[in-house]
Coordinates of C-alpha atoms in Angstrom, one line a residue:
M1 CA -29.7 -19.2 -47.1
T2 CA -26.9 -21.7 -46.8
G3 CA -24.1 -22.2 -44.3
R4 CA -24.3 -20.5 -40.9
F5 CA -27.5 -19.2 -39.4
Q6 CA -28.1 -15.5 -40.0
N7 CA -27.7 -14.4 -36.4
E8 CA -24.8 -16.7 -35.5
P9 CA -21.7 -14.8 -34.6
P10 CA -18.6 -15.5 -36.8
S11 CA -16.1 -17.9 -35.5
T12 CA -13.1 -16.5 -33.8
G13 CA -11.0 -19.5 -34.5
N14 CA -10.5 -20.1 -30.7
R15 CA -13.7 -20.4 -28.7
N16 CA -11.7 -21.2 -25.5
L17 CA -9.7 -17.9 -25.6
P18 CA -9.2 -16.9 -21.9
L19 CA -10.7 -13.4 -21.1
K20 CA -8.0 -11.7 -19.1
T21 CA -5.7 -8.7 -19.3
P22 CA -2.1 -9.1 -20.4
K23 CA 0.4 -10.0 -17.7
G24 CA 1.4 -6.9 -15.7
T25 CA -1.7 -4.8 -16.6
R26 CA -5.1 -4.4 -15.0
D27 CA -8.5 -2.9 -15.7
Y28 CA -9.8 0.1 -13.7
G29 CA -13.5 0.1 -13.2
P30 CA -15.6 3.2 -12.5
G31 CA -14.9 3.1 -8.7
A32 CA -11.2 2.6 -9.1
M33 CA -11.1 5.3 -11.8
A34 CA -12.9 7.8 -9.5
L35 CA -10.4 7.1 -6.8
R36 CA -7.5 7.3 -9.2
Q37 CA -8.6 10.6 -10.7
R38 CA -8.9 12.1 -7.3
L39 CA -5.2 11.1 -6.6
L40 CA -4.0 12.5 -9.9
D41 CA -5.9 15.7 -9.4
Q42 CA -4.2 16.2 -6.0
V43 CA -0.8 15.6 -7.5
V44 CA -1.4 18.0 -10.4
R45 CA -2.5 20.7 -7.9
V46 CA 0.8 20.5 -6.2
F47 CA 2.8 20.6 -9.5
R48 CA 0.8 23.6 -10.7
K49 CA 1.2 25.4 -7.4
H50 CA 5.0 25.3 -8.0
G51 CA 4.6 26.9 -11.4
A52 CA 5.0 23.8 -13.6
V53 CA 3.4 23.7 -17.1
P54 CA 1.9 20.6 -18.7
L55 CA 3.7 18.6 -21.4
D56 CA 2.9 15.4 -23.3
T57 CA 5.2 13.3 -25.5
P58 CA 4.6 10.2 -27.7
V59 CA 4.0 6.9 -26.1
F60 CA 6.8 5.5 -28.2
E61 CA 10.2 6.9 -29.2
R62 CA 12.9 6.0 -31.7
K63 CA 14.6 2.9 -30.3
E64 CA 18.1 4.4 -30.8
L65 CA 17.0 7.5 -28.7
L66 CA 16.3 5.2 -25.7
A67 CA 19.4 3.0 -26.1
G68 CA 22.3 3.6 -23.7
R69 CA 20.3 5.9 -21.3
Y70 CA 19.3 3.3 -18.7
G71 CA 22.3 1.1 -18.0
E72 CA 21.3 -2.4 -16.9
E73 CA 17.7 -1.4 -16.8
A74 CA 17.7 -1.2 -20.6
K75 CA 16.8 -4.9 -20.8
L76 CA 13.3 -3.9 -19.6
I77 CA 12.5 -1.7 -22.6
Y78 CA 9.6 -2.9 -24.8
E79 CA 10.8 -2.9 -28.4
L80 CA 8.2 -2.7 -31.1
Q81 CA 8.3 -4.9 -34.1
E82 CA 9.6 -2.9 -37.1
Q83 CA 6.9 -2.4 -39.7
G84 CA 9.0 -1.1 -42.5
G85 CA 9.7 2.2 -40.8
E86 CA 12.1 3.4 -38.2
P87 CA 12.8 1.1 -35.2
L88 CA 10.7 2.1 -32.2
A89 CA 10.3 1.3 -28.5
L90 CA 7.7 2.1 -25.9
R91 CA 8.9 4.8 -23.5
Y92 CA 10.5 3.4 -20.3
D93 CA 10.1 6.6 -18.3
L94 CA 9.2 10.3 -18.9
T95 CA 12.6 11.8 -18.2
V96 CA 14.4 10.8 -21.4
P97 CA 11.5 12.0 -23.6
F98 CA 11.5 15.3 -21.6
A99 CA 15.2 15.7 -22.2
R100 CA 14.7 14.9 -25.9
Y101 CA 11.9 17.6 -26.1
V102 CA 14.2 20.2 -24.5
A103 CA 17.0 19.4 -27.0
L104 CA 14.7 19.2 -30.0
H105 CA 13.1 22.6 -29.3
N106 CA 16.5 24.2 -28.3
L107 CA 15.1 25.3 -24.9
S108 CA 17.4 26.7 -22.2
S109 CA 14.9 26.4 -19.3
M110 CA 11.5 24.8 -18.5
K111 CA 9.6 23.7 -15.5
R112 CA 7.2 21.0 -16.6
Y113 CA 4.9 18.3 -15.3
Q114 CA 3.6 15.2 -17.1
L115 CA 1.2 12.5 -16.3
A116 CA 1.4 9.5 -18.6
K117 CA 1.8 5.8 -18.9
V118 CA 5.2 4.1 -19.2
Y119 CA 6.1 0.5 -20.0
R120 CA 8.6 -1.9 -18.5
R121 CA 9.1 -5.6 -19.3
D122 CA 9.5 -6.2 -15.6
N123 CA 8.4 -9.0 -13.3
P124 CA 5.0 -7.6 -12.1
Q125 CA 3.8 -7.6 -8.5
P126 CA 0.2 -6.2 -8.8
A127 CA -0.4 -6.3 -5.0
R128 CA 2.5 -3.9 -4.5
G129 CA 1.6 -1.6 -7.5
R130 CA 4.4 -3.0 -9.6
L131 CA 3.0 -3.4 -13.2
R132 CA 4.3 -3.5 -16.7
E133 CA 2.0 -0.6 -17.8
F134 CA 1.7 2.2 -15.2
Y135 CA 1.4 5.9 -14.7
Q136 CA 4.2 8.2 -13.8
C137 CA 3.7 11.8 -12.6
D138 CA 6.9 13.8 -13.2
F139 CA 7.9 17.2 -12.1
D140 CA 11.2 18.6 -13.6
I141 CA 13.1 21.8 -13.7
A142 CA 15.5 22.4 -16.6
G143 CA 17.9 25.4 -16.7
T144 CA 21.1 26.8 -15.2
Y145 CA 20.4 28.0 -11.7
D146 CA 22.3 28.3 -8.4
S147 CA 23.2 25.1 -6.5
M148 CA 20.5 23.1 -4.8
L149 CA 17.7 25.7 -5.2
P150 CA 15.8 23.6 -7.7
D151 CA 16.8 20.3 -6.0
A152 CA 15.4 21.4 -2.7
E153 CA 12.1 22.4 -4.3
C154 CA 11.8 18.9 -5.9
V155 CA 12.1 17.4 -2.4
K156 CA 9.5 19.9 -1.2
V157 CA 7.2 18.9 -4.0
V158 CA 7.5 15.2 -3.0
C159 CA 6.7 15.9 0.6
E160 CA 3.7 18.1 -0.3
V161 CA 2.2 15.4 -2.6
L162 CA 2.5 12.8 0.1
H163 CA 1.1 15.2 2.7
Q164 CA -1.8 15.9 0.4
L165 CA -2.5 12.2 0.0
D166 CA -2.3 11.8 3.8
I167 CA 0.8 9.6 3.7
R168 CA 2.3 10.0 7.1
A169 CA 5.0 7.4 7.6
F170 CA 7.6 8.2 5.0
V171 CA 11.2 9.5 4.7
V172 CA 13.0 10.9 1.7
K173 CA 16.4 9.2 1.3
V174 CA 19.1 11.4 -0.3
N175 CA 22.5 10.7 -1.7
H176 CA 24.8 12.1 -4.3
R177 CA 26.1 10.4 -7.4
K178 CA 29.5 12.2 -7.3
L179 CA 29.9 11.0 -3.7
L180 CA 29.1 7.5 -4.7
D181 CA 31.7 7.6 -7.4
A182 CA 34.2 9.0 -4.9
L183 CA 33.5 6.2 -2.5
L184 CA 33.9 3.5 -5.1
E185 CA 37.2 5.1 -6.2
V186 CA 38.7 5.1 -2.7
C187 CA 37.5 1.5 -2.3
G188 CA 39.4 0.5 -5.4
V189 CA 36.6 0.0 -7.9
P190 CA 37.7 0.7 -11.6
A191 CA 36.0 3.7 -13.0
E192 CA 34.5 1.7 -15.9
M193 CA 32.6 -0.4 -13.3
F194 CA 31.1 2.5 -11.3
R195 CA 27.6 2.3 -13.0
T196 CA 27.3 -1.5 -12.8
V197 CA 28.4 -1.5 -9.1
C198 CA 25.9 1.2 -8.4
S199 CA 23.2 -0.9 -9.9
S200 CA 24.0 -3.7 -7.4
I201 CA 24.2 -1.3 -4.5
D202 CA 20.8 0.1 -5.4
K203 CA 19.2 -3.3 -4.6
L204 CA 19.9 -2.9 -0.9
D205 CA 16.4 -1.6 -0.3
K206 CA 15.1 -5.0 -1.5
L207 CA 18.0 -7.4 -0.7
P208 CA 20.2 -8.0 2.4
W209 CA 23.8 -7.0 2.2
D210 CA 25.0 -10.6 1.9
A211 CA 23.0 -11.1 -1.3
V212 CA 24.4 -7.8 -2.8
R213 CA 27.9 -8.8 -1.6
E214 CA 27.7 -12.1 -3.4
E215 CA 26.5 -10.4 -6.6
L216 CA 29.4 -7.9 -6.5
I217 CA 32.0 -10.7 -6.0
L218 CA 30.6 -13.5 -8.2
Q219 CA 28.8 -11.6 -10.9
K220 CA 30.7 -8.3 -11.1
G221 CA 34.1 -9.8 -10.3
L222 CA 35.2 -7.4 -7.5
Q223 CA 37.8 -8.5 -5.0
V224 CA 36.6 -9.5 -1.5
E225 CA 38.7 -6.7 0.1
T226 CA 37.1 -4.1 -2.2
V227 CA 33.6 -5.3 -1.4
E228 CA 34.4 -5.1 2.3
Q229 CA 35.5 -1.5 1.9
I230 CA 32.3 -0.7 0.1
E231 CA 30.3 -2.2 2.9
L232 CA 31.8 0.2 5.4
Y233 CA 30.3 3.1 3.5
V234 CA 27.0 1.9 2.0
T235 CA 25.6 0.7 5.3
L236 CA 25.8 4.2 6.7
H237 CA 22.7 6.4 7.0
G238 CA 21.8 9.5 9.1
G239 CA 21.3 13.2 8.8
L240 CA 23.4 16.3 8.6
E241 CA 25.8 14.9 11.1
L242 CA 26.7 12.1 8.7
V243 CA 27.6 14.8 6.1
D244 CA 30.0 16.3 8.6
R245 CA 31.4 13.0 9.5
L246 CA 32.2 12.1 5.9
A247 CA 33.7 15.6 5.4
D248 CA 36.3 14.5 8.0
D249 CA 37.1 11.2 6.2
E250 CA 40.8 11.4 5.2
K251 CA 40.4 9.3 2.0
L252 CA 37.4 11.3 0.7
N253 CA 39.2 14.6 1.5
C254 CA 41.6 13.8 -1.3
L255 CA 38.9 13.9 -3.9
A256 CA 37.4 17.2 -5.1
R257 CA 34.2 15.6 -6.3
A258 CA 33.6 14.2 -2.8
K259 CA 34.0 17.6 -1.2
E260 CA 31.7 19.2 -3.9
A261 CA 29.0 16.5 -3.2
L262 CA 29.1 17.0 0.5
D263 CA 28.9 20.8 0.2
E264 CA 25.9 20.4 -2.0
L265 CA 24.2 17.9 0.4
R266 CA 24.9 20.3 3.3
L267 CA 23.2 23.1 1.3
L268 CA 20.3 20.8 0.5
F269 CA 19.7 20.1 4.2
Q270 CA 19.8 23.9 4.9
Y271 CA 17.2 24.7 2.2
C272 CA 15.0 21.8 3.2
A273 CA 15.1 23.1 6.8
L274 CA 13.7 26.4 5.5
F275 CA 11.0 24.5 3.6
Q276 CA 10.2 22.6 6.9
V277 CA 10.9 19.2 5.4
A278 CA 14.4 18.5 6.7
D279 CA 13.0 16.2 9.3
R280 CA 11.9 14.0 6.4
L281 CA 15.4 13.6 5.0
S282 CA 17.6 10.6 5.6
F283 CA 21.2 10.7 4.1
D284 CA 21.6 7.1 3.0
L285 CA 24.7 5.9 1.2
S286 CA 23.1 2.8 -0.1
L287 CA 20.8 4.9 -2.3
A288 CA 22.2 4.6 -5.9
R289 CA 19.3 4.8 -8.3
G290 CA 20.6 2.5 -11.0
L291 CA 19.7 4.7 -14.1
D292 CA 22.9 5.9 -15.8
Y293 CA 21.8 9.5 -16.5
Y294 CA 21.9 10.8 -12.9
T295 CA 24.9 13.1 -12.2
G296 CA 24.3 14.8 -8.8
V297 CA 21.8 14.6 -5.9
I298 CA 19.5 11.7 -6.0
Y299 CA 16.5 11.0 -3.7
E300 CA 13.8 8.5 -3.1
A301 CA 10.7 8.7 -0.9
V302 CA 10.1 5.5 1.0
L303 CA 7.3 4.3 3.3
V304 CA 8.8 3.2 6.5
G305 CA 5.9 1.3 8.1
A306 CA 2.1 0.9 8.3
D307 CA 0.3 4.1 7.3
D308 CA -3.0 3.2 8.8
D309 CA -4.5 0.8 11.4
N310 CA -4.9 -2.1 9.0
E311 CA -2.2 -4.6 10.1
S312 CA -2.5 -6.6 6.9
T313 CA -1.1 -3.6 4.9
Q314 CA 2.0 -3.1 7.1
A315 CA 4.3 -5.4 5.1
A316 CA 2.7 -4.8 1.7
F317 CA 3.1 -1.1 1.6
V318 CA 6.7 -0.5 2.7
G319 CA 8.7 0.7 -0.3
S320 CA 9.5 3.5 -2.7
V321 CA 6.7 5.8 -3.7
A322 CA 8.7 8.5 -5.5
G323 CA 12.2 9.1 -6.8
G324 CA 14.4 11.3 -8.8
G325 CA 17.5 13.4 -8.9
R326 CA 19.8 15.6 -11.0
Y327 CA 20.7 14.7 -14.6
D328 CA 22.9 17.5 -16.0
N329 CA 24.2 15.8 -19.1
L330 CA 21.2 14.1 -20.5
V331 CA 19.9 16.9 -22.7
G332 CA 23.4 17.4 -24.1
T333 CA 23.5 13.8 -25.4
F334 CA 20.7 14.6 -27.8
N335 CA 22.3 17.8 -29.0
P336 CA 26.1 17.3 -28.7
H337 CA 26.9 20.4 -30.9
R338 CA 25.1 22.8 -28.5
K339 CA 27.7 24.8 -26.6
Q340 CA 25.8 25.3 -23.4
L341 CA 24.5 22.4 -21.3
V342 CA 20.9 22.4 -19.9
P343 CA 21.1 21.0 -16.4
C344 CA 18.0 19.3 -15.1
V345 CA 16.6 17.9 -11.9
G346 CA 13.3 16.2 -11.3
V347 CA 11.1 13.7 -9.5
S348 CA 8.7 11.0 -10.4
I349 CA 5.7 10.1 -8.2
G350 CA 4.9 6.4 -8.1
V351 CA 1.1 6.6 -8.6
E352 CA 0.5 2.9 -8.7
R353 CA 1.8 2.1 -5.3
L354 CA 0.0 5.2 -3.8
F355 CA -3.1 4.0 -5.5
C356 CA -2.8 0.6 -3.9
I357 CA -2.6 2.4 -0.5
M358 CA -5.7 4.5 -1.2
E359 CA -7.6 1.5 -2.4
A360 CA -6.8 -0.4 0.8
R361 CA -7.8 2.6 2.9
T362 CA -11.2 3.2 1.2
R363 CA -14.0 1.8 3.3
E364 CA -16.8 2.5 0.8
E365 CA -17.1 2.5 -2.9
P366 CA -16.3 6.1 -4.1
R367 CA -18.9 8.0 -6.0
T368 CA -18.3 7.4 -9.7
N369 CA -20.3 10.2 -11.4
D370 CA -20.7 14.0 -11.1
T371 CA -24.5 14.0 -11.6
Q372 CA -26.1 16.6 -9.3
V373 CA -29.8 16.3 -10.2
Y374 CA -32.0 13.5 -11.4
V375 CA -35.2 14.4 -13.2
A376 CA -37.9 11.9 -12.3
S377 CA -41.5 11.6 -13.4
V378 CA -44.5 10.3 -11.5
H379 CA -46.9 9.5 -14.4
K380 CA -46.8 8.2 -17.9
G381 CA -46.4 10.6 -20.8
L382 CA -44.1 13.1 -19.1
H383 CA -40.8 12.2 -20.9
L384 CA -41.0 15.3 -23.1
K385 CA -41.3 17.5 -20.1
R386 CA -38.3 15.7 -18.5
L387 CA -36.3 16.4 -21.6
E388 CA -37.2 20.1 -21.4
I389 CA -36.2 20.4 -17.8
L390 CA -33.0 18.4 -18.5
N391 CA -32.0 20.8 -21.2
R392 CA -32.5 23.8 -18.9
L393 CA -30.3 22.2 -16.2
W394 CA -27.6 21.4 -18.7
A395 CA -27.7 24.9 -20.1
A396 CA -27.0 26.1 -16.6
D397 CA -24.0 23.8 -16.4
I398 CA -25.7 21.5 -13.9
G399 CA -25.0 17.8 -14.2
A400 CA -28.3 16.1 -14.7
E401 CA -29.7 12.7 -15.7
H402 CA -33.1 11.0 -16.3
S403 CA -34.4 7.5 -17.1
Y404 CA -34.2 6.4 -20.7
K405 CA -37.6 4.8 -20.4
R406 CA -40.7 6.8 -21.4
S407 CA -42.7 5.6 -18.3
P408 CA -40.3 4.5 -15.6
K409 CA -41.5 3.6 -12.1
L410 CA -40.9 6.3 -9.6
L411 CA -39.5 3.9 -7.0
D412 CA -36.9 2.7 -9.6
Q413 CA -35.9 6.3 -10.3
L414 CA -35.4 7.1 -6.7
Q415 CA -33.5 3.9 -6.0
Y416 CA -31.2 4.9 -8.9
C417 CA -30.5 8.3 -7.2
E418 CA -29.6 6.5 -3.9
Q419 CA -27.5 3.9 -5.6
Y420 CA -25.4 6.5 -7.4
R421 CA -25.5 9.0 -4.6
I422 CA -27.1 11.8 -6.7
P423 CA -27.8 14.6 -4.2
Y424 CA -31.1 16.0 -5.6
A425 CA -34.1 14.8 -7.6
V426 CA -36.6 16.9 -9.4
I427 CA -39.9 15.1 -9.4
I428 CA -42.6 16.1 -11.9
G429 CA -46.2 15.2 -11.9
D430 CA -49.4 16.3 -13.8
G431 CA -50.8 18.0 -10.7
E432 CA -47.7 19.9 -9.8
L433 CA -47.1 21.0 -13.4
A434 CA -50.7 22.3 -13.7
R435 CA -49.8 24.6 -10.8
G436 CA -46.4 25.6 -12.3
V437 CA -44.3 23.8 -9.7
V438 CA -42.1 20.7 -9.3
K439 CA -40.9 18.9 -6.2
L440 CA -37.2 19.1 -5.2
R441 CA -36.1 16.1 -3.2
N442 CA -33.0 15.8 -1.1
V443 CA -32.0 12.2 -1.8
A444 CA -30.1 11.7 1.4
T445 CA -32.7 13.1 3.8
R446 CA -35.7 12.3 1.6
Q447 CA -37.1 15.7 2.4
E448 CA -39.1 17.4 -0.4
E449 CA -40.2 20.9 -1.1
E450 CA -42.3 22.5 -3.9
V451 CA -40.4 24.9 -6.2
E452 CA -41.8 27.1 -8.9
L453 CA -40.7 25.7 -12.2
E454 CA -39.4 29.1 -13.3
M455 CA -37.3 29.4 -10.2
L456 CA -35.9 25.8 -10.4
I457 CA -32.5 26.6 -11.8
E458 CA -31.9 29.4 -9.2
K459 CA -33.1 27.1 -6.4
V460 CA -31.0 24.1 -7.5
S461 CA -27.9 26.3 -8.0
S462 CA -28.4 27.7 -4.5
Q463 CA -28.8 24.3 -2.9
L464 CA -25.7 23.0 -4.7
L465 CA -23.7 26.0 -3.6
N466 CA -24.8 26.1 0.1
G467 CA -25.7 22.5 0.7
P468 CA -28.9 21.2 2.3

């Protein structure tokens, strides 16, 4: 043989290639995945309880379909290199693909949920759950219904999810896009600048007013007097009393859309009171949600302080964990010839930030497998009997494992059970098998009892059902 040795691996061309995930992404090991799956299962249970059906859409869409839907956020879309076919881009959110699905299939109504990864070319902050690849959990209601009934249920869904996850210190900020437009109009902002000004206002949850003020004047070109008028409104927040206060505003009274928005917000508070979540609402005029497709009520669930006793998490975990709103015109942009619009409202749960909170709370490594019984042997030459018992357990739909060694040491097998927190072990030996019995061991208490081999499945099933 000439050249490289037979067992030498081929050269990669770069032996010093760093082993790391791409910027803004992370690996999830078995412990993290177990915790993550528990979170997702809790979210899905709430969605399904409210009658939503599952939906999945492609991870990429036609680039032209995503263009013009996100305003200034469009710069964060990941475009894919064209390979001789149609131009594509990774999905930025799950809302636009859902609207495309409704239009494509000519649906007039649908209540759906979707759990899937989305991609944003953003500046990542992993410690705060801000990544470039991340999960969104969306709940949406499409269809023509009476005012604020679907919207109030979306707020209820958000509150139920956060209660299920034991998130205690949160509020749901609410506002209305038509009210925002009316405010900007009375302040003297040109109509063609409403969206870009809203994008700046939406940064008030992260930046002080002075920074936003500077952006509006120096970058957006607004007059100082106009910005001062905007400040008088967007710094207001409160409850139903603020709705009434704005209803008495003489400038706003002149605009029909302002009156319509305030009437809808008043109705939203009423319905949320019946759902027993009105105490979570905060009417906040700085909430703008920069995406262009919102047309009505918008909302955002925000953590307002430490959610546990760990002081080190107090600053890290204050921020948005869910957001959404009404987008009545988005479906129509995909099917402009359709006579009847399909109004929509929905909410997206920020799983990554919630996952960071759950990780910080967890005091011990979560169990990573669903194995219920471990089949262990005492002597050599019993691996065939182990396989026979394993097959009977599997046939009874009982999660079971054994060693992949023919003659493993008993201590190693029992230590495996304790390490992976497998609740029960079936221990077989020559003497017991000769009498037609096996030992059933409670791994946690280390108590053992003899069980007739023919009664093993019944006994194990009873123990798993009723506990030790």
